[in-house]
mmCIF file of C-alpha atoms in Angstrom:
data_model
loop_
_atom_site.group_PDB
_atom_site.id
_atom_site.type_symbol
_atom_site.label_atom_id
_atom_site.label_comp_id
_atom_site.label_asym_id
_atom_site.label_seq_id
_atom_site.Cartn_x
_atom_site.Cartn_y
_atom_site.Cartn_z
ATOM 1 C CA MET A 22 -50.326 202.446 -283.064
ATOM 2 C CA ILE A 23 -50.269 198.879 -281.581
ATOM 3 C CA ASN A 24 -53.288 198.593 -279.723
ATOM 4 C CA ALA A 25 -52.090 197.416 -275.552
ATOM 5 C CA GLN A 26 -53.594 193.746 -275.741
ATOM 6 C CA ARG A 27 -51.557 193.100 -278.701
ATOM 7 C CA LEU A 28 -49.042 194.691 -277.642
ATOM 8 C CA LEU A 29 -48.834 192.576 -274.329
ATOM 9 C CA ALA A 30 -48.744 189.547 -276.373
ATOM 10 C CA ILE A 31 -45.444 190.634 -278.091
ATOM 11 C CA LEU A 32 -43.846 191.596 -275.178
ATOM 12 C CA ALA A 33 -44.324 188.349 -273.701
ATOM 13 C CA PHE A 34 -41.923 187.091 -275.850
ATOM 14 C CA PHE A 35 -38.938 189.052 -274.669
ATOM 15 C CA PRO A 36 -36.500 188.780 -271.966
ATOM 16 C CA SER A 37 -36.613 191.237 -269.299
ATOM 17 C CA SER A 38 -33.105 192.466 -269.148
ATOM 18 C CA PHE A 39 -34.034 194.976 -271.935
ATOM 19 C CA LEU A 40 -37.957 195.526 -272.442
ATOM 20 C CA MET A 41 -38.583 198.855 -272.717
ATOM 21 C CA ALA A 42 -34.941 199.905 -272.509
ATOM 22 C CA ASP A 43 -33.681 202.746 -274.253
ATOM 23 C CA THR A 44 -30.202 200.856 -274.716
ATOM 24 C CA THR A 45 -28.753 197.830 -274.142
ATOM 25 C CA ASP A 46 -27.492 197.044 -270.793
ATOM 26 C CA TYR A 47 -24.368 194.788 -272.315
ATOM 27 C CA PRO A 48 -23.504 191.593 -271.597
ATOM 28 C CA LEU A 49 -26.872 190.694 -272.834
ATOM 29 C CA SER A 50 -27.687 187.312 -272.573
ATOM 30 C CA LEU A 51 -30.317 185.455 -274.955
ATOM 31 C CA ASN A 52 -31.686 182.411 -275.480
ATOM 32 C CA ASN A 53 -32.013 181.838 -278.806
ATOM 33 C CA CYS A 54 -33.677 178.931 -280.585
ATOM 34 C CA GLY A 55 -32.609 176.719 -277.580
ATOM 35 C CA THR A 56 -29.135 178.262 -277.556
ATOM 36 C CA GLU A 57 -27.656 180.616 -274.566
ATOM 37 C CA ILE A 58 -25.809 183.294 -276.687
ATOM 38 C CA ARG A 59 -24.265 186.016 -275.148
ATOM 39 C CA PHE A 60 -22.811 189.761 -276.734
ATOM 40 C CA SER A 61 -20.243 191.957 -274.444
ATOM 41 C CA SER A 62 -20.939 195.120 -276.998
ATOM 42 C CA ALA A 63 -22.667 195.618 -280.355
ATOM 43 C CA PRO A 64 -21.437 193.207 -283.642
ATOM 44 C CA GLU A 65 -19.340 195.201 -285.817
ATOM 45 C CA SER A 66 -20.310 193.201 -288.666
ATOM 46 C CA ALA A 67 -22.788 190.472 -289.695
ATOM 47 C CA VAL A 68 -23.232 187.810 -291.930
ATOM 48 C CA THR A 69 -26.754 187.292 -293.026
ATOM 49 C CA VAL A 70 -27.792 183.422 -294.230
ATOM 50 C CA GLY A 71 -31.622 183.946 -295.297
ATOM 51 C CA GLN A 72 -33.210 187.455 -297.085
ATOM 52 C CA SER A 73 -35.600 187.359 -293.794
ATOM 53 C CA ALA A 74 -32.094 188.203 -291.437
ATOM 54 C CA THR A 75 -30.764 190.819 -293.951
ATOM 55 C CA GLU A 76 -34.165 192.729 -294.672
ATOM 56 C CA ILE A 77 -34.532 193.413 -290.892
ATOM 57 C CA LEU A 78 -31.465 194.733 -290.714
ATOM 58 C CA TYR A 79 -31.416 196.944 -293.495
ATOM 59 C CA SER A 80 -35.051 198.111 -291.922
ATOM 60 C CA LEU A 81 -33.252 198.861 -288.474
ATOM 61 C CA GLY A 82 -30.802 200.861 -290.231
ATOM 62 C CA LEU A 83 -27.814 198.622 -289.705
ATOM 63 C CA SER A 84 -26.789 197.829 -293.360
ATOM 64 C CA ASP A 85 -23.486 199.255 -292.508
ATOM 65 C CA ARG A 86 -22.782 196.365 -290.525
ATOM 66 C CA VAL A 87 -23.497 193.420 -292.837
ATOM 67 C CA VAL A 88 -20.748 192.339 -294.572
ATOM 68 C CA GLY A 89 -22.020 189.604 -296.602
ATOM 69 C CA THR A 90 -25.442 188.151 -297.948
ATOM 70 C CA SER A 91 -27.035 185.172 -298.662
ATOM 71 C CA VAL A 92 -30.034 183.243 -299.733
ATOM 72 C CA TRP A 93 -32.588 185.119 -301.957
ATOM 73 C CA PHE A 94 -36.127 184.194 -302.958
ATOM 74 C CA ASN A 95 -36.822 187.789 -304.617
ATOM 75 C CA PRO A 96 -35.479 191.252 -304.823
ATOM 76 C CA VAL A 97 -34.560 193.115 -301.920
ATOM 77 C CA LEU A 98 -37.266 195.254 -301.099
ATOM 78 C CA PRO A 99 -37.298 198.955 -303.273
ATOM 79 C CA GLU A 100 -36.249 200.773 -300.239
ATOM 80 C CA PHE A 101 -32.909 199.256 -299.935
ATOM 81 C CA ASN A 102 -31.743 199.004 -303.331
ATOM 82 C CA GLU A 103 -28.871 200.928 -303.168
ATOM 83 C CA VAL A 104 -27.562 199.777 -300.070
ATOM 84 C CA ASN A 105 -27.973 196.310 -301.181
ATOM 85 C CA ALA A 106 -26.366 196.758 -304.498
ATOM 86 C CA GLY A 107 -23.155 197.618 -302.141
ATOM 87 C CA ILE A 108 -22.862 194.510 -300.112
ATOM 88 C CA GLU A 109 -21.369 191.428 -301.246
ATOM 89 C CA ARG A 110 -23.793 188.397 -301.923
ATOM 90 C CA LEU A 111 -21.897 185.277 -300.957
ATOM 91 C CA ALA A 112 -24.580 183.093 -302.628
ATOM 92 C CA ASP A 113 -28.336 183.080 -304.240
ATOM 93 C CA ASN A 114 -28.780 180.225 -302.488
ATOM 94 C CA ASP A 115 -26.885 178.207 -299.613
ATOM 95 C CA PRO A 116 -23.490 179.887 -299.206
ATOM 96 C CA SER A 117 -20.278 177.587 -298.438
ATOM 97 C CA PHE A 118 -19.095 178.102 -294.434
ATOM 98 C CA GLU A 119 -15.604 179.295 -295.280
ATOM 99 C CA SER A 120 -17.206 182.030 -297.519
ATOM 100 C CA VAL A 121 -19.008 183.064 -294.443
ATOM 101 C CA VAL A 122 -15.975 182.706 -292.128
ATOM 102 C CA ASN A 123 -13.464 184.689 -294.549
ATOM 103 C CA ARG A 124 -16.035 187.783 -293.916
ATOM 104 C CA ARG A 125 -15.168 187.321 -290.150
ATOM 105 C CA PRO A 126 -18.361 188.294 -289.115
ATOM 106 C CA GLY A 127 -19.104 189.049 -285.300
ATOM 107 C CA LEU A 128 -23.036 187.784 -285.666
ATOM 108 C CA VAL A 129 -24.553 185.387 -288.641
ATOM 109 C CA ALA A 130 -27.740 185.711 -288.312
ATOM 110 C CA ALA A 131 -29.765 183.184 -290.194
ATOM 111 C CA GLN A 132 -33.407 182.664 -291.599
ATOM 112 C CA TYR A 133 -33.715 178.857 -291.305
ATOM 113 C CA GLU A 134 -32.579 176.662 -289.001
ATOM 114 C CA TRP A 135 -31.926 173.838 -290.976
ATOM 115 C CA HIS A 136 -29.272 176.110 -292.937
ATOM 116 C CA VAL A 137 -27.372 176.816 -289.498
ATOM 117 C CA GLY A 138 -28.206 174.288 -286.460
ATOM 118 C CA PRO A 139 -27.593 170.840 -285.223
ATOM 119 C CA THR A 140 -27.168 169.136 -289.282
ATOM 120 C CA GLY A 141 -26.882 172.530 -290.920
ATOM 121 C CA SER A 142 -26.361 173.050 -294.599
ATOM 122 C CA VAL A 143 -23.864 175.910 -294.007
ATOM 123 C CA ALA A 144 -22.517 175.014 -290.678
ATOM 124 C CA SER A 145 -23.466 173.995 -287.471
ATOM 125 C CA ARG A 146 -23.983 176.918 -284.982
ATOM 126 C CA GLU A 147 -20.926 174.955 -282.868
ATOM 127 C CA GLN A 148 -18.802 175.206 -285.583
ATOM 128 C CA PHE A 149 -19.384 178.865 -286.117
ATOM 129 C CA HIS A 150 -19.263 179.518 -281.870
ATOM 130 C CA GLU A 151 -15.638 177.784 -282.054
ATOM 131 C CA LEU A 152 -14.052 180.498 -283.968
ATOM 132 C CA GLY A 153 -15.677 182.975 -282.097
ATOM 133 C CA ILE A 154 -18.647 184.046 -284.202
ATOM 134 C CA THR A 155 -22.107 184.384 -282.758
ATOM 135 C CA THR A 156 -25.350 182.597 -284.275
ATOM 136 C CA TYR A 157 -28.748 184.174 -284.383
ATOM 137 C CA ILE A 158 -31.388 182.252 -285.808
ATOM 138 C CA MET A 159 -34.776 183.902 -286.438
ATOM 139 C CA PRO A 160 -37.307 183.015 -283.991
ATOM 140 C CA ALA A 161 -40.242 182.156 -286.052
ATOM 141 C CA ASP A 162 -38.281 179.527 -287.557
ATOM 142 C CA CYS A 163 -37.908 177.905 -284.059
ATOM 143 C CA ASP A 164 -40.689 179.187 -282.114
ATOM 144 C CA THR A 165 -43.862 176.806 -282.028
ATOM 145 C CA LYS A 166 -41.702 174.689 -284.652
ATOM 146 C CA ASP A 167 -40.185 171.493 -284.639
ATOM 147 C CA ASN A 168 -37.522 171.259 -287.221
ATOM 148 C CA SER A 169 -36.280 167.757 -285.860
ATOM 149 C CA THR A 170 -38.638 166.421 -288.360
ATOM 150 C CA GLY A 171 -37.025 167.019 -291.618
ATOM 151 C CA GLY A 172 -37.559 169.033 -294.979
ATOM 152 C CA ASP A 173 -38.982 172.181 -293.935
ATOM 153 C CA GLY A 174 -40.103 171.121 -290.254
ATOM 154 C CA THR A 175 -43.371 170.804 -288.626
ATOM 155 C CA ARG A 176 -45.280 173.699 -286.789
ATOM 156 C CA THR A 177 -46.397 172.612 -282.991
ATOM 157 C CA ALA A 178 -49.142 175.476 -282.953
ATOM 158 C CA ALA A 179 -49.977 178.585 -285.469
ATOM 159 C CA PHE A 180 -47.466 180.770 -286.702
ATOM 160 C CA SER A 181 -47.811 184.300 -285.191
ATOM 161 C CA PRO A 182 -46.040 187.950 -286.343
ATOM 162 C CA ALA A 183 -45.209 188.240 -282.801
ATOM 163 C CA HIS A 184 -42.746 185.632 -283.848
ATOM 164 C CA VAL A 185 -41.393 187.841 -286.741
ATOM 165 C CA TYR A 186 -41.161 190.951 -284.014
ATOM 166 C CA LYS A 187 -39.515 189.492 -281.744
ATOM 167 C CA GLY A 188 -36.800 188.808 -284.005
ATOM 168 C CA ILE A 189 -37.234 192.464 -284.761
ATOM 169 C CA THR A 190 -36.876 193.134 -281.190
ATOM 170 C CA GLU A 191 -33.782 191.057 -279.959
ATOM 171 C CA LEU A 192 -31.886 192.001 -283.256
ATOM 172 C CA ALA A 193 -32.588 195.790 -282.625
ATOM 173 C CA ALA A 194 -31.376 195.001 -278.657
ATOM 174 C CA ILE A 195 -28.139 192.989 -279.961
ATOM 175 C CA PHE A 196 -27.059 196.103 -282.071
ATOM 176 C CA ASP A 197 -28.302 198.692 -279.362
ATOM 177 C CA VAL A 198 -31.155 199.981 -281.923
ATOM 178 C CA GLN A 199 -34.257 199.576 -279.608
ATOM 179 C CA GLU A 200 -36.043 203.194 -281.092
ATOM 180 C CA ALA A 201 -35.432 201.524 -284.557
ATOM 181 C CA GLY A 202 -37.007 198.364 -283.818
ATOM 182 C CA GLU A 203 -40.136 199.620 -281.944
ATOM 183 C CA ALA A 204 -40.710 201.865 -284.922
ATOM 184 C CA LEU A 205 -40.376 198.712 -287.049
ATOM 185 C CA VAL A 206 -42.901 196.679 -285.120
ATOM 186 C CA ALA A 207 -45.372 199.580 -284.743
ATOM 187 C CA ASP A 208 -45.625 199.919 -288.494
ATOM 188 C CA LEU A 209 -45.665 196.548 -289.555
ATOM 189 C CA GLU A 210 -48.811 196.353 -286.811
ATOM 190 C CA ALA A 211 -50.299 198.776 -288.744
ATOM 191 C CA ARG A 212 -50.372 197.710 -291.777
ATOM 192 C CA GLN A 213 -51.375 194.353 -290.337
ATOM 193 C CA ALA A 214 -54.738 195.808 -289.047
ATOM 194 C CA ASP A 215 -55.558 197.465 -292.362
ATOM 195 C CA ALA A 216 -54.855 194.835 -294.296
ATOM 196 C CA ILE A 217 -57.425 192.817 -292.066
ATOM 197 C CA ALA A 218 -59.717 195.626 -291.846
ATOM 198 C CA LYS A 219 -59.486 195.889 -295.656
ATOM 199 C CA ALA A 220 -60.811 192.332 -296.233
ATOM 200 C CA GLU A 221 -63.708 192.435 -293.438
ATOM 201 C CA SER A 222 -64.985 195.041 -295.451
ATOM 202 C CA LEU A 223 -65.578 193.103 -298.750
ATOM 203 C CA GLU A 224 -68.217 190.122 -297.209
ATOM 204 C CA LEU A 225 -66.354 187.559 -298.519
ATOM 205 C CA PRO A 226 -68.267 183.938 -298.694
ATOM 206 C CA GLN A 227 -68.184 182.293 -295.657
ATOM 207 C CA ASP A 228 -66.664 179.251 -296.631
ATOM 208 C CA LEU A 229 -64.006 180.699 -298.852
ATOM 209 C CA SER A 230 -61.193 178.421 -299.861
ATOM 210 C CA ALA A 231 -57.633 178.356 -301.000
ATOM 211 C CA VAL A 232 -54.160 176.760 -301.844
ATOM 212 C CA PHE A 233 -50.688 178.106 -301.439
ATOM 213 C CA TRP A 234 -48.543 176.499 -303.890
ATOM 214 C CA PHE A 235 -44.586 177.185 -303.269
ATOM 215 C CA SER A 236 -42.867 175.127 -305.892
ATOM 216 C CA SER A 237 -42.497 171.716 -306.843
ATOM 217 C CA PRO A 238 -39.529 169.357 -308.101
ATOM 218 C CA ASP A 239 -41.369 169.419 -311.642
ATOM 219 C CA SER A 240 -44.153 171.317 -312.753
ATOM 220 C CA SER A 241 -45.749 167.785 -313.644
ATOM 221 C CA VAL A 242 -45.337 165.693 -309.919
ATOM 222 C CA ASP A 243 -46.986 166.675 -306.968
ATOM 223 C CA PRO A 244 -46.331 170.181 -305.151
ATOM 224 C CA TYR A 245 -45.128 171.876 -302.352
ATOM 225 C CA VAL A 246 -48.263 173.593 -300.516
ATOM 226 C CA ALA A 247 -48.961 175.200 -297.727
ATOM 227 C CA GLY A 248 -49.794 173.731 -294.050
ATOM 228 C CA ARG A 249 -52.199 175.126 -292.316
ATOM 229 C CA LEU A 250 -49.895 176.506 -289.355
ATOM 230 C CA GLY A 251 -47.517 178.681 -291.342
ATOM 231 C CA ALA A 252 -47.341 181.426 -292.526
ATOM 232 C CA PRO A 253 -49.731 181.366 -295.547
ATOM 233 C CA GLY A 254 -52.294 179.336 -292.966
ATOM 234 C CA TYR A 255 -51.768 182.700 -290.686
ATOM 235 C CA MET A 256 -52.942 185.117 -293.880
ATOM 236 C CA MET A 257 -55.685 182.880 -294.523
ATOM 237 C CA GLU A 258 -56.891 182.642 -291.254
ATOM 238 C CA LYS A 259 -56.711 186.927 -290.497
ATOM 239 C CA LEU A 260 -58.520 187.004 -294.237
ATOM 240 C CA GLY A 261 -61.582 184.834 -293.549
ATOM 241 C CA ILE A 262 -60.322 181.935 -295.990
ATOM 242 C CA ARG A 263 -60.556 178.282 -295.159
ATOM 243 C CA ASN A 264 -56.927 176.382 -296.335
ATOM 244 C CA VAL A 265 -57.991 172.912 -297.633
ATOM 245 C CA ILE A 266 -54.444 171.642 -296.636
ATOM 246 C CA GLN A 267 -54.616 170.578 -292.908
ATOM 247 C CA SER A 268 -51.212 169.190 -292.410
ATOM 248 C CA ASP A 269 -49.186 170.549 -289.533
ATOM 249 C CA GLU A 270 -45.916 170.307 -291.678
ATOM 250 C CA GLU A 271 -44.538 173.627 -292.904
ATOM 251 C CA TRP A 272 -44.674 172.639 -296.627
ATOM 252 C CA PRO A 273 -46.249 169.028 -297.017
ATOM 253 C CA ILE A 274 -46.374 167.402 -300.872
ATOM 254 C CA VAL A 275 -49.805 166.927 -301.438
ATOM 255 C CA GLY A 276 -51.226 165.312 -304.974
ATOM 256 C CA TRP A 277 -52.714 167.300 -307.440
ATOM 257 C CA GLU A 278 -55.707 164.880 -307.442
ATOM 258 C CA SER A 279 -56.344 165.461 -304.016
ATOM 259 C CA ILE A 280 -56.338 169.231 -304.289
ATOM 260 C CA ALA A 281 -58.923 169.048 -307.448
ATOM 261 C CA ARG A 282 -60.925 166.754 -305.038
ATOM 262 C CA SER A 283 -61.168 169.807 -302.469
ATOM 263 C CA ASP A 284 -61.442 172.239 -305.425
ATOM 264 C CA PRO A 285 -60.500 175.473 -303.695
ATOM 265 C CA ASP A 286 -61.832 179.078 -304.775
ATOM 266 C CA LEU A 287 -58.635 180.771 -305.041
ATOM 267 C CA ILE A 288 -54.903 179.559 -306.114
ATOM 268 C CA VAL A 289 -52.062 181.188 -304.757
ATOM 269 C CA ILE A 290 -48.667 181.043 -306.374
ATOM 270 C CA ALA A 291 -45.165 181.887 -305.200
ATOM 271 C CA ARG A 292 -43.114 184.200 -307.349
ATOM 272 C CA MET A 293 -39.377 183.896 -307.232
ATOM 273 C CA ASP A 294 -35.905 184.602 -308.592
ATOM 274 C CA ARG A 295 -34.759 181.413 -306.995
ATOM 275 C CA ARG A 296 -34.192 178.320 -309.886
ATOM 276 C CA ARG A 297 -33.857 174.886 -307.812
ATOM 277 C CA PHE A 298 -36.810 172.983 -309.364
ATOM 278 C CA PRO A 299 -38.329 174.321 -313.031
ATOM 279 C CA ALA A 300 -41.653 175.293 -311.144
ATOM 280 C CA ASP A 301 -40.088 177.877 -309.490
ATOM 281 C CA ASP A 302 -40.279 179.857 -312.142
ATOM 282 C CA ILE A 303 -43.967 181.219 -312.347
ATOM 283 C CA GLU A 304 -44.797 180.935 -315.868
ATOM 284 C CA GLU A 305 -44.542 177.208 -315.452
ATOM 285 C CA LYS A 306 -46.958 176.978 -312.417
ATOM 286 C CA LEU A 307 -49.655 179.041 -314.854
ATOM 287 C CA ASN A 308 -48.935 176.987 -317.706
ATOM 288 C CA PHE A 309 -49.500 173.892 -315.731
ATOM 289 C CA LEU A 310 -52.236 174.908 -313.917
ATOM 290 C CA HIS A 311 -54.098 175.748 -317.289
ATOM 291 C CA SER A 312 -53.210 172.654 -319.442
ATOM 292 C CA ASP A 313 -53.323 169.556 -317.299
ATOM 293 C CA PRO A 314 -56.054 167.340 -317.384
ATOM 294 C CA VAL A 315 -56.892 167.816 -313.892
ATOM 295 C CA THR A 316 -55.640 171.457 -312.635
ATOM 296 C CA ARG A 317 -57.516 173.058 -315.548
ATOM 297 C CA GLU A 318 -61.070 171.958 -314.443
ATOM 298 C CA MET A 319 -60.223 173.590 -310.908
ATOM 299 C CA THR A 320 -63.036 176.682 -310.051
ATOM 300 C CA ALA A 321 -60.052 179.103 -309.408
ATOM 301 C CA VAL A 322 -58.412 178.001 -312.849
ATOM 302 C CA GLN A 323 -61.981 178.313 -314.552
ATOM 303 C CA ASN A 324 -62.555 181.309 -313.164
ATOM 304 C CA GLY A 325 -59.461 183.136 -313.080
ATOM 305 C CA ASN A 326 -58.876 183.247 -309.323
ATOM 306 C CA ILE A 327 -55.174 182.791 -309.392
ATOM 307 C CA VAL A 328 -53.256 185.230 -307.378
ATOM 308 C CA GLU A 329 -49.344 185.891 -307.601
ATOM 309 C CA MET A 330 -47.318 186.433 -304.265
ATOM 310 C CA ASP A 331 -43.741 187.030 -303.588
ATOM 311 C CA ALA A 332 -41.969 183.568 -302.140
ATOM 312 C CA HIS A 333 -40.188 185.200 -299.491
ATOM 313 C CA ALA A 334 -44.066 186.607 -298.269
ATOM 314 C CA MET A 335 -44.493 182.911 -297.807
ATOM 315 C CA SER A 336 -42.141 182.511 -295.580
ATOM 316 C CA ALA A 337 -42.628 183.469 -291.778
ATOM 317 C CA THR A 338 -40.914 186.958 -291.926
ATOM 318 C CA MET A 339 -41.274 190.494 -291.989
ATOM 319 C CA ARG A 340 -42.430 189.905 -295.776
ATOM 320 C CA THR A 341 -45.774 187.894 -294.498
ATOM 321 C CA ILE A 342 -47.471 191.322 -293.542
ATOM 322 C CA ILE A 343 -47.009 192.608 -296.912
ATOM 323 C CA GLY A 344 -47.813 189.202 -298.577
ATOM 324 C CA LEU A 345 -51.524 189.896 -295.911
ATOM 325 C CA GLU A 346 -51.497 193.270 -297.692
ATOM 326 C CA SER A 347 -51.082 192.132 -301.615
ATOM 327 C CA LEU A 348 -53.568 189.168 -300.420
ATOM 328 C CA ALA A 349 -56.232 191.510 -299.322
ATOM 329 C CA ASP A 350 -55.437 193.754 -301.905
ATOM 330 C CA ALA A 351 -56.179 191.048 -304.656
ATOM 331 C CA LEU A 352 -59.291 190.162 -303.229
ATOM 332 C CA THR A 353 -60.605 193.282 -304.192
ATOM 333 C CA THR A 354 -60.400 192.429 -307.668
ATOM 334 C CA LEU A 355 -61.791 189.235 -307.157
ATOM 335 C CA SER A 356 -65.198 187.683 -308.016
ATOM 336 C CA PHE A 357 -66.522 184.300 -306.108
#
C-alpha cells in the first residue's frame, strides 16, 4: 500500500478535475509540458513514440488502443510479449512523421520532448495538432527538466518517481481507466519501498560510490554517464550510493581519466538492443573496461563490481523502479 505522506506528495501533481474520481468527467483539460491539451472523450487509438509510454499503456490494459510503437531500448516487459507481438512497430528508433500520421491515431504519446516538441525529431506538437492529433509527453521528461539546453536536457531539480506516477495517472484519466492507474501506482510504490528496505538491511559502506555508463559514440571515447539529478541519481540516493558525477545534465560526457580519478566502487552499465553506437553493445563496454589501460586499473573493474542494467531503467520511466530493484539485488551479491 502507499503510505499517506507519499500519497499526498503524488496527488499534489495532479489536476483537481480528476483526483479521486471513479470516471473521467469529459471534456478533460490538462497542462502537459507547458501545452494545454483537451479531450472530449477517451482516444480510440494511440501511437507511442517511446518505450515508456508503450509499457504504461499496456500496463493500464490499453493495448487494444495502441496502433503503433517506436523508440525501443530493450525487449518489452515479459508479461506483454504476446500483445506487443500483434502491434506494428513503426521503427526501432525515431519513426517518421508520415508513419505516425498514417496510423490516424487519436493520441500520440511520447517519452521524450526532443521527439515531439518545439524542435521534435519526429515532429513538433503543432504539426500533429494541426491534423487534429493530440500529443502527450510523459511528465518525467519535462517536470524539473529544461530540454532547451540541447542534448538530453538538464535537470533543474532531482527526478522523483512521482513524475512517472503523474504520467500514469494522467494517461489513466485520459482513457478513463483510473482504477487501473491507481493499482499500477500502488504496485510500483510497494516495489520501490521493498527495494530501498533491502539495501538498508545490507549495511553498505558509508561512502559507497558508483558511476552509470549509458553508452559512447565509440567505446574508446568519452562516455555518456548519468548526472546526479536523473533516474540513476535517484536510484543511487535511495540506496545509499554516492554518484561520482555531479553534473546537472541528464547524460553528460565525462572523460575516463576523470572517472578513474574518482575511482567509483561500482560501475553500472546499460544493456540495450539499440545499436546507434558501437558502445550500445554491452560486450563492447565490458571489453573496453577490462582492456583499456586506464579503466582496467579502476577499483570496480579490479574487484568485478560491474552491474548490468536495462538501459530503459536508466531513463525516467516506470522501469526505473525495476532498475532500483535490480540494483538492490545486485548489492546483495557484491563485496566492497
